[in-house]
Coordinates of C-alpha atoms and ligand atoms in Angstrom, one line a residue:
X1 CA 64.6 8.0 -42.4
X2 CA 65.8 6.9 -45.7
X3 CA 68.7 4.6 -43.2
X4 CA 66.0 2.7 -41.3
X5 CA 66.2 -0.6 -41.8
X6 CA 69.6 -1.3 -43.2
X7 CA 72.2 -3.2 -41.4
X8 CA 75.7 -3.1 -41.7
X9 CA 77.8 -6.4 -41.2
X10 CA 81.0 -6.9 -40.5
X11 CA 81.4 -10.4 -40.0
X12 CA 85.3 -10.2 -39.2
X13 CA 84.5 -8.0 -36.6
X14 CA 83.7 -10.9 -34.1
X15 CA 81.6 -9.5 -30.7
X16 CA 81.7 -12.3 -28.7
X17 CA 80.3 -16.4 -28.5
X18 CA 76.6 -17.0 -27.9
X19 CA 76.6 -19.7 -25.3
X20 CA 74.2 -22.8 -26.6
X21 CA 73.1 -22.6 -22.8
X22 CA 71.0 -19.8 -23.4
X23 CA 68.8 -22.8 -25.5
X24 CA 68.5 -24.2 -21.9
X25 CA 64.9 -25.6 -20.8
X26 CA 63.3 -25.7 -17.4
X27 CA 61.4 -28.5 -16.8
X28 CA 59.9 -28.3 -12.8
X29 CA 57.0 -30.9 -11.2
X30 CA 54.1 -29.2 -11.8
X31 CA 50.9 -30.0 -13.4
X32 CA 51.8 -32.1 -16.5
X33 CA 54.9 -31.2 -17.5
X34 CA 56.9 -34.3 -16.3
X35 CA 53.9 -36.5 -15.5
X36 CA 52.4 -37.4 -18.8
X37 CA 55.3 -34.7 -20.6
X38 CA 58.2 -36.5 -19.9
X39 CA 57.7 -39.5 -18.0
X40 CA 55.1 -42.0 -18.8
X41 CA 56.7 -45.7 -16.6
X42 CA 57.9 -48.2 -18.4
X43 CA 54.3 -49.8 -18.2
X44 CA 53.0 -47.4 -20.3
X45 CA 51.5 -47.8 -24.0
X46 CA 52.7 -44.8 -25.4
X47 CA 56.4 -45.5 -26.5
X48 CA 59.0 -45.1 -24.3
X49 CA 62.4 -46.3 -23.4
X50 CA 63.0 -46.7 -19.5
X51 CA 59.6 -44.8 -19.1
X52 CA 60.6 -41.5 -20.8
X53 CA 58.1 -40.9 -24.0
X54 CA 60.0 -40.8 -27.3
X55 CA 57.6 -38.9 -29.4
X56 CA 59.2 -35.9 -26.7
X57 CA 62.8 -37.2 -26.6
X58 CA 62.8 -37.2 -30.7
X59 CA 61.2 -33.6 -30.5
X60 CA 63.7 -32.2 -28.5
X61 CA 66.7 -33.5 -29.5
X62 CA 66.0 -32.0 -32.7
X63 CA 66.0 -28.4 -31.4
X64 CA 69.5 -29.7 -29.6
X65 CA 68.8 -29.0 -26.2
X66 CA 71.7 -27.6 -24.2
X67 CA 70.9 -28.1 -20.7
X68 CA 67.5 -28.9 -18.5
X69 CA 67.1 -27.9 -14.9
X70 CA 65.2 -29.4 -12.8
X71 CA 63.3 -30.3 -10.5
X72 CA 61.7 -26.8 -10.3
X73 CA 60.9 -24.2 -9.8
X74 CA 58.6 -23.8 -6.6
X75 CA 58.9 -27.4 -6.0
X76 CA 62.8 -27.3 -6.3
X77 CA 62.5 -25.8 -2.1
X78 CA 60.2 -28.7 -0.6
X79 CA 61.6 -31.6 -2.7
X80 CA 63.4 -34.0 -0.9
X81 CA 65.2 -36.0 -3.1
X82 CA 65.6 -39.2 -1.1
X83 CA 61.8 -39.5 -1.2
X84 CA 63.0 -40.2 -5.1
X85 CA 65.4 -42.8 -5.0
X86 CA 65.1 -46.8 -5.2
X87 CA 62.3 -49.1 -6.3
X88 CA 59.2 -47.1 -7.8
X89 CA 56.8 -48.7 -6.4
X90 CA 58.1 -48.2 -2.8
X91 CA 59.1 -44.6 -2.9
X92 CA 57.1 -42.4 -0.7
X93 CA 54.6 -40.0 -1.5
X94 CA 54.0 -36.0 -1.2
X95 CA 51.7 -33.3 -1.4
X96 CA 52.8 -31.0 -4.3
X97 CA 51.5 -28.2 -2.4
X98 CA 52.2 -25.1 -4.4
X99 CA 51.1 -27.0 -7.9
X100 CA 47.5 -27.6 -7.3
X101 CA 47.9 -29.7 -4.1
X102 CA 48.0 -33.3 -6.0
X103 CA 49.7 -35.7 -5.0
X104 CA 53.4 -36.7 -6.3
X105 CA 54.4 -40.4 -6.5
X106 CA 58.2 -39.4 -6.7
X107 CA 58.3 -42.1 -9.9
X108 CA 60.3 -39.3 -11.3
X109 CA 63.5 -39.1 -10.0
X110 CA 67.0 -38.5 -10.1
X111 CA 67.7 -41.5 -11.7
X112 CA 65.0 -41.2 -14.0
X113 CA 66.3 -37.3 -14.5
X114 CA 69.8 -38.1 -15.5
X115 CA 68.1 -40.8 -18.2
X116 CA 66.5 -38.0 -19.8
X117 CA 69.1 -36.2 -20.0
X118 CA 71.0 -38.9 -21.6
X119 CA 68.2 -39.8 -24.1
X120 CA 67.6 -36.4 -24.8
X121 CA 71.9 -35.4 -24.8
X122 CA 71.2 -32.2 -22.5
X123 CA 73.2 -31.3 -19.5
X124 CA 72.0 -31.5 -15.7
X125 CA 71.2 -28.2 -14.3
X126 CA 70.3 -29.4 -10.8
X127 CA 68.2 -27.2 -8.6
X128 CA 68.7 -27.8 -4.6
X129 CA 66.3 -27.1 -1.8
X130 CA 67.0 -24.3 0.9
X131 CA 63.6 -23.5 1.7
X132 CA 62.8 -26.5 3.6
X133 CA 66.0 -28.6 3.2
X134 CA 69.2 -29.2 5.6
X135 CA 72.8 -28.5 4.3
X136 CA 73.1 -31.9 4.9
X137 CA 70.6 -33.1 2.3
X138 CA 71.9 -31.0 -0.3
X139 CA 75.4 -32.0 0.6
X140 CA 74.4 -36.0 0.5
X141 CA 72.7 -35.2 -2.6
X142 CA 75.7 -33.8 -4.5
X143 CA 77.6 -36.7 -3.4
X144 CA 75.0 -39.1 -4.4
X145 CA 75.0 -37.4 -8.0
X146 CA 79.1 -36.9 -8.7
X147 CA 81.2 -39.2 -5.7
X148 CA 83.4 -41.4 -7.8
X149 CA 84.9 -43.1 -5.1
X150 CA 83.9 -45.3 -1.6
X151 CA 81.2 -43.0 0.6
X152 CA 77.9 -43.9 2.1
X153 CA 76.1 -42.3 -0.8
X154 CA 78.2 -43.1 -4.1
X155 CA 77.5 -46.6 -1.9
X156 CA 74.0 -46.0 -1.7
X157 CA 73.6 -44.7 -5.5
X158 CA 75.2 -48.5 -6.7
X159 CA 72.5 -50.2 -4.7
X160 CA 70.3 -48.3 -6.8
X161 CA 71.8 -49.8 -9.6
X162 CA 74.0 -46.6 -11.5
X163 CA 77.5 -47.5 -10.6
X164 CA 79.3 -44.5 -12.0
X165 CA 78.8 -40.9 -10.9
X166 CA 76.5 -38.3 -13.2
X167 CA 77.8 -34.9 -14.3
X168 CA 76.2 -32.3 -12.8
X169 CA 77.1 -29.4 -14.5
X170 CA 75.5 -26.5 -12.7
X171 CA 74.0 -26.5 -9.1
X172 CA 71.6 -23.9 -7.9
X173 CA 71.0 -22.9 -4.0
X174 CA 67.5 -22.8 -3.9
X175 CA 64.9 -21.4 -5.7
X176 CA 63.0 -18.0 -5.6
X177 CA 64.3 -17.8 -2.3
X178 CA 62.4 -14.3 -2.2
X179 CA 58.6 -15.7 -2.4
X180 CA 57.5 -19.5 -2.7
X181 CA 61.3 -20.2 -1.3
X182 CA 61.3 -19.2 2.1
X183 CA 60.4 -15.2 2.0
X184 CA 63.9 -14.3 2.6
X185 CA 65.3 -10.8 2.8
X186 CA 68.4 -10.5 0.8
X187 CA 70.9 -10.6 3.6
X188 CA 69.6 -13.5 5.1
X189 CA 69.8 -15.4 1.7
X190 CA 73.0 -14.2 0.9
X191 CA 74.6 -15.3 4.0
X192 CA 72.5 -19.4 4.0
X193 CA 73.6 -19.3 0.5
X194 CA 77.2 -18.7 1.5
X195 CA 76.9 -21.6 4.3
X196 CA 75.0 -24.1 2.1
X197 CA 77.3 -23.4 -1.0
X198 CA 80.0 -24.5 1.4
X199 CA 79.0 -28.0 1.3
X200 CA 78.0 -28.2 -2.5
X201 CA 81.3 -30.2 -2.6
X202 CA 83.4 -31.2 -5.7
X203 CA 83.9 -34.5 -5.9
X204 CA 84.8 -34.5 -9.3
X205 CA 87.6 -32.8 -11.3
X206 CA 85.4 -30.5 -13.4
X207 CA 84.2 -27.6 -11.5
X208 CA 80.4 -27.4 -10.5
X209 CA 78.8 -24.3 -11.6
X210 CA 77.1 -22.6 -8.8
X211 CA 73.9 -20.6 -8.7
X212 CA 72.9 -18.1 -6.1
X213 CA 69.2 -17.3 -6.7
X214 CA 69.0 -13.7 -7.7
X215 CA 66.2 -11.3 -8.1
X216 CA 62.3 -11.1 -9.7
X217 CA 61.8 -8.8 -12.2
X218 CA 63.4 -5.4 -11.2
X219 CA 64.7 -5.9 -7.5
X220 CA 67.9 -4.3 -8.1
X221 CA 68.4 -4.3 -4.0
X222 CA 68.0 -8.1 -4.2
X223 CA 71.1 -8.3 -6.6
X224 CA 73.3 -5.7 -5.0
X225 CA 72.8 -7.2 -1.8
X226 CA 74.2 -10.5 -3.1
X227 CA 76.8 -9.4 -4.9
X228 CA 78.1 -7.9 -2.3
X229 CA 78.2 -10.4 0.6
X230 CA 78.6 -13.5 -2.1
X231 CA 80.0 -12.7 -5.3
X232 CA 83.1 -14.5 -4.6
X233 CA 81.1 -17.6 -3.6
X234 CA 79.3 -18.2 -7.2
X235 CA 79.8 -18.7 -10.5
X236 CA 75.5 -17.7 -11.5
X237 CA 73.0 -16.0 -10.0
X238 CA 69.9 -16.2 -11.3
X239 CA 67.3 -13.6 -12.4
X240 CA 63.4 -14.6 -13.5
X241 CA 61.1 -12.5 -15.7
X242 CA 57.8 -13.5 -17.4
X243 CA 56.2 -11.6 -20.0
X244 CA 52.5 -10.5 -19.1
X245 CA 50.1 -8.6 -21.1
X246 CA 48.4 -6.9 -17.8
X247 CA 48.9 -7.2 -13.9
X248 CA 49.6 -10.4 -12.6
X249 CA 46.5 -11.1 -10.8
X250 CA 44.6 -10.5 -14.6
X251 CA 46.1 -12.6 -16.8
X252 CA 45.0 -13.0 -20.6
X253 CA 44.2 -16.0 -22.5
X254 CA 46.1 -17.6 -25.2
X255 CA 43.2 -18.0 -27.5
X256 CA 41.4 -14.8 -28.0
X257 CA 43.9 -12.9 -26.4
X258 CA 42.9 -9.2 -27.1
X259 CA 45.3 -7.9 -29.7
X260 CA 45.2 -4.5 -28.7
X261 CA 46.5 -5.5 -25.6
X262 CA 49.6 -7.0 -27.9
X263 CA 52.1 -3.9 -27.0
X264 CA 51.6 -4.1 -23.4
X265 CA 52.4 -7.8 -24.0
X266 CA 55.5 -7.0 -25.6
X267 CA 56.6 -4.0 -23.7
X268 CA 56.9 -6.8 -20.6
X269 CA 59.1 -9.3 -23.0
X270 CA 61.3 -6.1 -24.2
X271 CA 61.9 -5.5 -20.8
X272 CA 64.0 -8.2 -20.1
X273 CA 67.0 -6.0 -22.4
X274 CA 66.2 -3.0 -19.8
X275 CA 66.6 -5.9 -16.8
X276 CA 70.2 -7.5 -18.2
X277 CA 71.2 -4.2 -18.6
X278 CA 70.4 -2.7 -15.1
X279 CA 71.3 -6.1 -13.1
X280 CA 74.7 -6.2 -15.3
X281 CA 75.6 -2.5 -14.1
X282 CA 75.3 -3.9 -10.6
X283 CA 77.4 -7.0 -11.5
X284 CA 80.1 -5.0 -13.0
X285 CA 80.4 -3.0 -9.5
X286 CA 81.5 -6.7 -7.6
X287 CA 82.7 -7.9 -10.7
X288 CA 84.1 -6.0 -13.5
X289 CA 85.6 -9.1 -15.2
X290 CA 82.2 -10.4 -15.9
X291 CA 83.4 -13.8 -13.6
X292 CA 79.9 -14.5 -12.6
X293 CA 77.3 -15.5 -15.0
X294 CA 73.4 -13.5 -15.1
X295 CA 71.6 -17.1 -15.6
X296 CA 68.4 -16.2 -16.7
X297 CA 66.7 -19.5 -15.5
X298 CA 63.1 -18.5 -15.9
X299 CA 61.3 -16.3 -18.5
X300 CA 58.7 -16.6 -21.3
X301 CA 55.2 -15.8 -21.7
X302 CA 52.8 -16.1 -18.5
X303 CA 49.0 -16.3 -19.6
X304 CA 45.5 -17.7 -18.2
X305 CA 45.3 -21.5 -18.1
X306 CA 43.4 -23.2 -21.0
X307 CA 39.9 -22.8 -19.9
X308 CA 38.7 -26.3 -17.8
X309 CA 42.2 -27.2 -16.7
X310 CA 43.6 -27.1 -12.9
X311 CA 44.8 -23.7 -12.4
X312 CA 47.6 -24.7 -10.6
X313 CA 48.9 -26.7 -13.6
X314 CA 49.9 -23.3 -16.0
X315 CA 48.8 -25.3 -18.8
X316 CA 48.3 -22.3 -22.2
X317 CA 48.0 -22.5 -25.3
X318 CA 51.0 -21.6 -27.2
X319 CA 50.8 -18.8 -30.6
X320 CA 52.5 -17.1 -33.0
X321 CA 52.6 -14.8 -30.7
X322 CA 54.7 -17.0 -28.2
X323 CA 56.8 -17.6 -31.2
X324 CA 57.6 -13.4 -31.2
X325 CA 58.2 -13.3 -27.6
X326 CA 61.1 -16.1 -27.8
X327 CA 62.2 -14.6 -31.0
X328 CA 62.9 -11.4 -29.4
X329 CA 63.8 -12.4 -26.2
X330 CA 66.4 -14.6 -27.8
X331 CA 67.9 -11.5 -29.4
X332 CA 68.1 -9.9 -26.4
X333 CA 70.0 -12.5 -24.5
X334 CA 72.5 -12.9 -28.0
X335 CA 73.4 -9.0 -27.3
X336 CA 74.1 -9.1 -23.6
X337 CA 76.2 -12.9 -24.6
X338 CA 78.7 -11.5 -21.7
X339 CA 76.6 -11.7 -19.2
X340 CA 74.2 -13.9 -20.2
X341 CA 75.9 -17.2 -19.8
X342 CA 72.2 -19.2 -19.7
X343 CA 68.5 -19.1 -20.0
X344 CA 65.8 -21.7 -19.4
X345 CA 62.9 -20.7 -20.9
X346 CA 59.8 -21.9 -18.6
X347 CA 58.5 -25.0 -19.2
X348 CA 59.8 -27.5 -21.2
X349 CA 56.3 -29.3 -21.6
X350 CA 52.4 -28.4 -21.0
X351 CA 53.5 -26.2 -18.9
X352 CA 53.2 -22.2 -19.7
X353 CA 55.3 -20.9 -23.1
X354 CA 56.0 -24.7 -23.7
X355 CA 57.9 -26.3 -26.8
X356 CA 55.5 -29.4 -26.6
X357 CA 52.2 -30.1 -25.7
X358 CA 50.8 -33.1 -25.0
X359 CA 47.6 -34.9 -25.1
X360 CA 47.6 -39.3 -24.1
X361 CA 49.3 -40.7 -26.9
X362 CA 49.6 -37.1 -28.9
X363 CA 51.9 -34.7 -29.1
X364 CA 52.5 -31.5 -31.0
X365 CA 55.3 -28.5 -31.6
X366 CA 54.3 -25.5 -30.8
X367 CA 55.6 -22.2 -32.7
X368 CA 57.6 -21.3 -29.5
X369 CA 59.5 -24.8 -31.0
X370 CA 60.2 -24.1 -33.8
X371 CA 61.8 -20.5 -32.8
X372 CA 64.2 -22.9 -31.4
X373 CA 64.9 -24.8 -34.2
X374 CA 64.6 -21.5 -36.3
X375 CA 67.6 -20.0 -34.1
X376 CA 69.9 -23.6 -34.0
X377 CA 72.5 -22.1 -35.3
X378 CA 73.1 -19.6 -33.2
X379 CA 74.0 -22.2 -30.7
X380 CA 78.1 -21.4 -29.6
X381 CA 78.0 -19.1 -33.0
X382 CA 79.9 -15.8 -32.9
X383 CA 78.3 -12.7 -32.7
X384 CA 79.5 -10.5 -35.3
X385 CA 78.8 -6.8 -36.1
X386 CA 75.2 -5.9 -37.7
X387 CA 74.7 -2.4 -36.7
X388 CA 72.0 -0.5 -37.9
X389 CA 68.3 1.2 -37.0
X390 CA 65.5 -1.3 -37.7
X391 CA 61.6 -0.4 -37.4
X392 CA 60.3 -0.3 -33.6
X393 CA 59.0 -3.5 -34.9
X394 CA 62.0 -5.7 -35.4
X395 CA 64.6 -7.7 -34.3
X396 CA 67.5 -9.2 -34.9
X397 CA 70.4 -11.1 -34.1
X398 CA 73.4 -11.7 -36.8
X399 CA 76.3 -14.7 -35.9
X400 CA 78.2 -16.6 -37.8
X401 CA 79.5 -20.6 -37.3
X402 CA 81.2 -23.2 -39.4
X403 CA 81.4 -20.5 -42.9
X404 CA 77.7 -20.1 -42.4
X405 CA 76.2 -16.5 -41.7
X406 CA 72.8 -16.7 -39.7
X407 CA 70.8 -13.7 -39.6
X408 CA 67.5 -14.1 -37.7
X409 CA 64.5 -11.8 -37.9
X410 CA 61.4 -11.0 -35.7
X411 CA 59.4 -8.8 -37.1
X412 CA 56.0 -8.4 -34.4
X413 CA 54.3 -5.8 -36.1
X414 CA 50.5 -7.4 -36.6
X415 CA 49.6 -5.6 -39.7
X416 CA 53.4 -4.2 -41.3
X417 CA 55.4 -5.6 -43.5
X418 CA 59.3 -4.3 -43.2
X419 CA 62.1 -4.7 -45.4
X420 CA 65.3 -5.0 -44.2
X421 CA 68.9 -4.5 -45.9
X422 CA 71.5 -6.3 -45.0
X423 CA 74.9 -4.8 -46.3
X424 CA 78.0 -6.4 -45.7
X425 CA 81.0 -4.6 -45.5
X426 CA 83.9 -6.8 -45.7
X427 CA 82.8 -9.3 -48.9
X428 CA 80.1 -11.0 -50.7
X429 CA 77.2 -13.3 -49.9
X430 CA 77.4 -16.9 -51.2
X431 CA 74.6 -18.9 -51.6
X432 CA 71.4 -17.7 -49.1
X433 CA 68.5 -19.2 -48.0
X434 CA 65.7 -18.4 -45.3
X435 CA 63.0 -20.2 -43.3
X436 CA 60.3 -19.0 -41.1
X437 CA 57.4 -19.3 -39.3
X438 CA 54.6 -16.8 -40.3
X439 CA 51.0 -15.9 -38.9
X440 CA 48.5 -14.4 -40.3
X441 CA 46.1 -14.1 -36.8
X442 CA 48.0 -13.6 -33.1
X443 CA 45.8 -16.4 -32.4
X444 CA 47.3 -18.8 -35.3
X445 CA 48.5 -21.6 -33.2
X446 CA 48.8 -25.6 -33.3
X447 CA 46.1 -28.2 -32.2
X448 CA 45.8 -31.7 -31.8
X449 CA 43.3 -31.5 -34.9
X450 CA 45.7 -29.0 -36.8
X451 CA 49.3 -29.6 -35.8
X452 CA 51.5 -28.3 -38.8
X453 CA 48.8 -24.9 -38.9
X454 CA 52.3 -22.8 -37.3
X455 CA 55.3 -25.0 -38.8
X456 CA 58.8 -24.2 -40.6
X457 CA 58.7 -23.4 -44.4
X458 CA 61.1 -22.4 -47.0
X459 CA 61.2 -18.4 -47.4
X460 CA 61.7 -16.7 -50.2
X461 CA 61.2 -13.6 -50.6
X462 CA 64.8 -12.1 -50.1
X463 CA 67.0 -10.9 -53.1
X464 CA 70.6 -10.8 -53.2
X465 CA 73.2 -8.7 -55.0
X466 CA 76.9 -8.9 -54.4
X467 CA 77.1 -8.2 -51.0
X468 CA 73.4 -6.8 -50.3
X469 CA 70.5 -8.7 -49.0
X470 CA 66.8 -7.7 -49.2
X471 CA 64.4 -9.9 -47.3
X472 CA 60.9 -8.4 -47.1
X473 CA 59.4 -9.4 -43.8
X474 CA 56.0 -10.3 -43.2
X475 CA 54.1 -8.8 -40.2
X476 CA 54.1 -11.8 -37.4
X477 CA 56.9 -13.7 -38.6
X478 CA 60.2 -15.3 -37.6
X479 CA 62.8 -15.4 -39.9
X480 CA 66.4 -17.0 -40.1
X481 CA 68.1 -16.7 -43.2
X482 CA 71.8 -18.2 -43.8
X483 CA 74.6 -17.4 -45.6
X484 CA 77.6 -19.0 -46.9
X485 CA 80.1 -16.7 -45.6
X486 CA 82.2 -16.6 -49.3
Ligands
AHR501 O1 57.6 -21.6 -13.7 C1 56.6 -21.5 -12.8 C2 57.0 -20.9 -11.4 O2 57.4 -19.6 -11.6 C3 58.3 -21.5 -10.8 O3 58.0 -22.7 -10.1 C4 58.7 -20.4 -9.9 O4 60.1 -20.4 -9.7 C5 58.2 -19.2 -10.6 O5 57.5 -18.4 -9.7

């Protein structure tokens, strides 16, 4: 098909804003994600400021990190946030029972949540506990976080030395409430999440954004269910989908992951379009306007742990292959930008399709990182027109910000290269330039020995005439290239 590959861009025919929340992170208490990740204490030797490691502050303030929830996840539904409040030393200790049954010290805490979030310059996506939790608890905890004013636990939050209130800018009602968060039927979670929403108070003049937890994967009852009985009561609901090369009981390692198993692997991260799509139809049944938000607070790549680690600490390896899964995904979420209002991708650090790994003192990127960097500018961009057929192979998402046109590529064929036209129909290209991330194995990936083997480099094999761009795409790359709108 002699049209295959060429897209057509209008960039004055504007399709909508991506929201910069769909750069959101996840960061949850399990295995090393926040211990030895994030949070170090201030005692530590590795460099820190109020016991949050900078080496990770730096690294994600560079990809400009949106929003972080927290504090899971599973652990989100038997957390009880008093337990991390005052002096370290004397706060109490639990069993992390679904994360490999260690014990937490609760040195992480609210307190020391909202300082990473200042340090890193991310908003607070707060997840609350229905699982195990009281309305109460998740009432006092709200008014802990945002009560300006005289009450018993603004009152108590000053003793603990932060005098003015946080923002909180989203809230979610529980976690998974399906599985690991109480094994709830859908009526029974819609109507606690209608009671315990009732007492997410606003204490403050901006509005909280509230999350309803919505369905795994493809449980389209789950989501009608709520929609129906709740819509009116949330701003979110949530939806979670990880991509796995082969049932969940069997999954496949990062290193030496079987590449003919690749397509299966994919086919689950494609799926997420199929998912949006189907849960959106639902949506627009109880809410044409597209009020609520499809928050998409969980997804990216679920593989074996790293061979010799606890299994209940999801720690894998991270590839080029990663890197193709967020690239796409990302695309996916830019397209459905009416629904999709935010996405954390799961974890933050050490902990499954991860931006950062850690090791003591070490840290490195991974390629999933620098996807995120690759697709910055995409951040509160406009979407504009770039239609087209493109290979079963790629994919792409076209926006524009600031005079600057960003076009970013994934192209996940392993052994193809494609080359893709971009036309534009109303003007020239300026100046262009591209950067990427390329692989030449599925398994190419960063270590501690190698950490710049997957990192960001100038691209250059694109050609541009008047208003026509080539760019030749190599098989297992990540490409944005930019623009200057003319
Ligand atoms: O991200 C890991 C876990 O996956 C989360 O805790 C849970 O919500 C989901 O099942």
């Amino acid at each position: 098909d002699s049209d295959l590959n060429k897209i057509q861009v209008t960039l004055n025919r504007e399709k909508g804003t991506i929201s910069r929340y769909v750069y959101g992170q996840f960061a949850e208490h399990l295995g090393r994600c926040i211990y030895d990740g994030v949070w170090v204490g201030t005692d530590s030797e590795i460099p820190n400021v109020n016991g949050i490691r900078q080496d990770v502050v730096e690294a994600l303030k560079a990809i400009q990190v949106p929003v972080i929830r927290w504090p899971g996840g599973c652990f989100a539904d038997e957390y009880h946030w008093k337990d991390g409040i005052g002096p370290t030393e004397e706060r109490a200790t639990i069993v992390n029972t679904h994360w490999g049954g260690v014990t937490e010290n609760n040195h992480f805490g609210t307190h020391e949540f909202f300082e990473l979030c200042r340090q890193v310059g991310a908003e607070a996506y707060i997840n609350g506990n229905v699982g195990s939790g009281t309305v109460q608890e998740m009432q006092e905890w709200v008014e802990y976080m945002t009560m300006d004013g005289i009450s018993p636990m603004s009152k108590l939050r000053r003793e603990n030395g932060q005098d003015e209130p946080w923002k909180v800018n989203f809230f979610g009602v529980g976690n998974e409430s399906w599985g690991c968060g109480g094994n709830m039927r859908p009526e029974y979670y819609a109507d606690l999440y209608r009671r315990y929403q009732t007492y997410v108070r606003q204490y403050t003049k901006e509005p909280l954004y509230k999350i309803a937890c919505g369905p795994n994967i493809d449980d389209y009852n789950w989501m009608d269910v709520l929609m129906k009985h709740a819509a009116p009561f949330m701003d979110g609901i949530s939806l979670h989908h990880y991509a796995l090369a082969s049932v969940w009981e069997d999954k496949r390692p990062a290193l030496g992951f079987p590449e003919k198993e690749w397509f299966s692997l994919i086919d689950s991260a494609l799926k997420m379009d199929e998912l949006i799509t189907r849960h959106s139809t639902i949506m627009d049944k109880y809410d044409p306007d597209k009020r609520v938000g499809l928050i998409v607070d969980e997804w990216g790549s679920w593989l074996a742990v790293e061979p010799g680690t606890n299994p209940g600490f999801l720690y894998q390896q991270n590839t080029i292959r990663d890197a193709m899964i967020a690239s796409l995904t990302l695309n996916i979420f830019h397209k459905h930008a009416e629904r999709v209002q935010m996405a954390n991708i799961a974890q933050m650090v050490n902990v499954l399709q991860a931006m950062i790994l850690t090791e003591g003192a070490e840290m490195i990127k991974t390629p999933t990182y620098h996807v995120f960097d690759l697709y910055k500018n995409h951040q509160d961009a406009t979407l504009v027109d770039a239609d087209g057929a493109v290979s079963g192979t790629t994919s792409y998402t076209v926006s524009k910000k600031g005079g600057v046109m960003t076009a970013s590529f994934c192209n996940y064929s392993l052994t193809d290269a494609e080359t893709v036209t971009l036309s534009r129909v109303d003007g020239e290209f300026g100046e262009v330039t591209a950067e990427g991330i390329f692989g030449n194995k599925t398994d190419d990936h960063n270590s501690f020995e190698n950490p710049e083997a997957v990192a960001k480099q100038a691209f250059t094999d694109f050609a541009v005439d008047g208003n026509e761009v080539t760019i030749t795409l190599p098989p297992m790359s990540v490409v944005s290239l930019y623009a200057m709108e003319n």
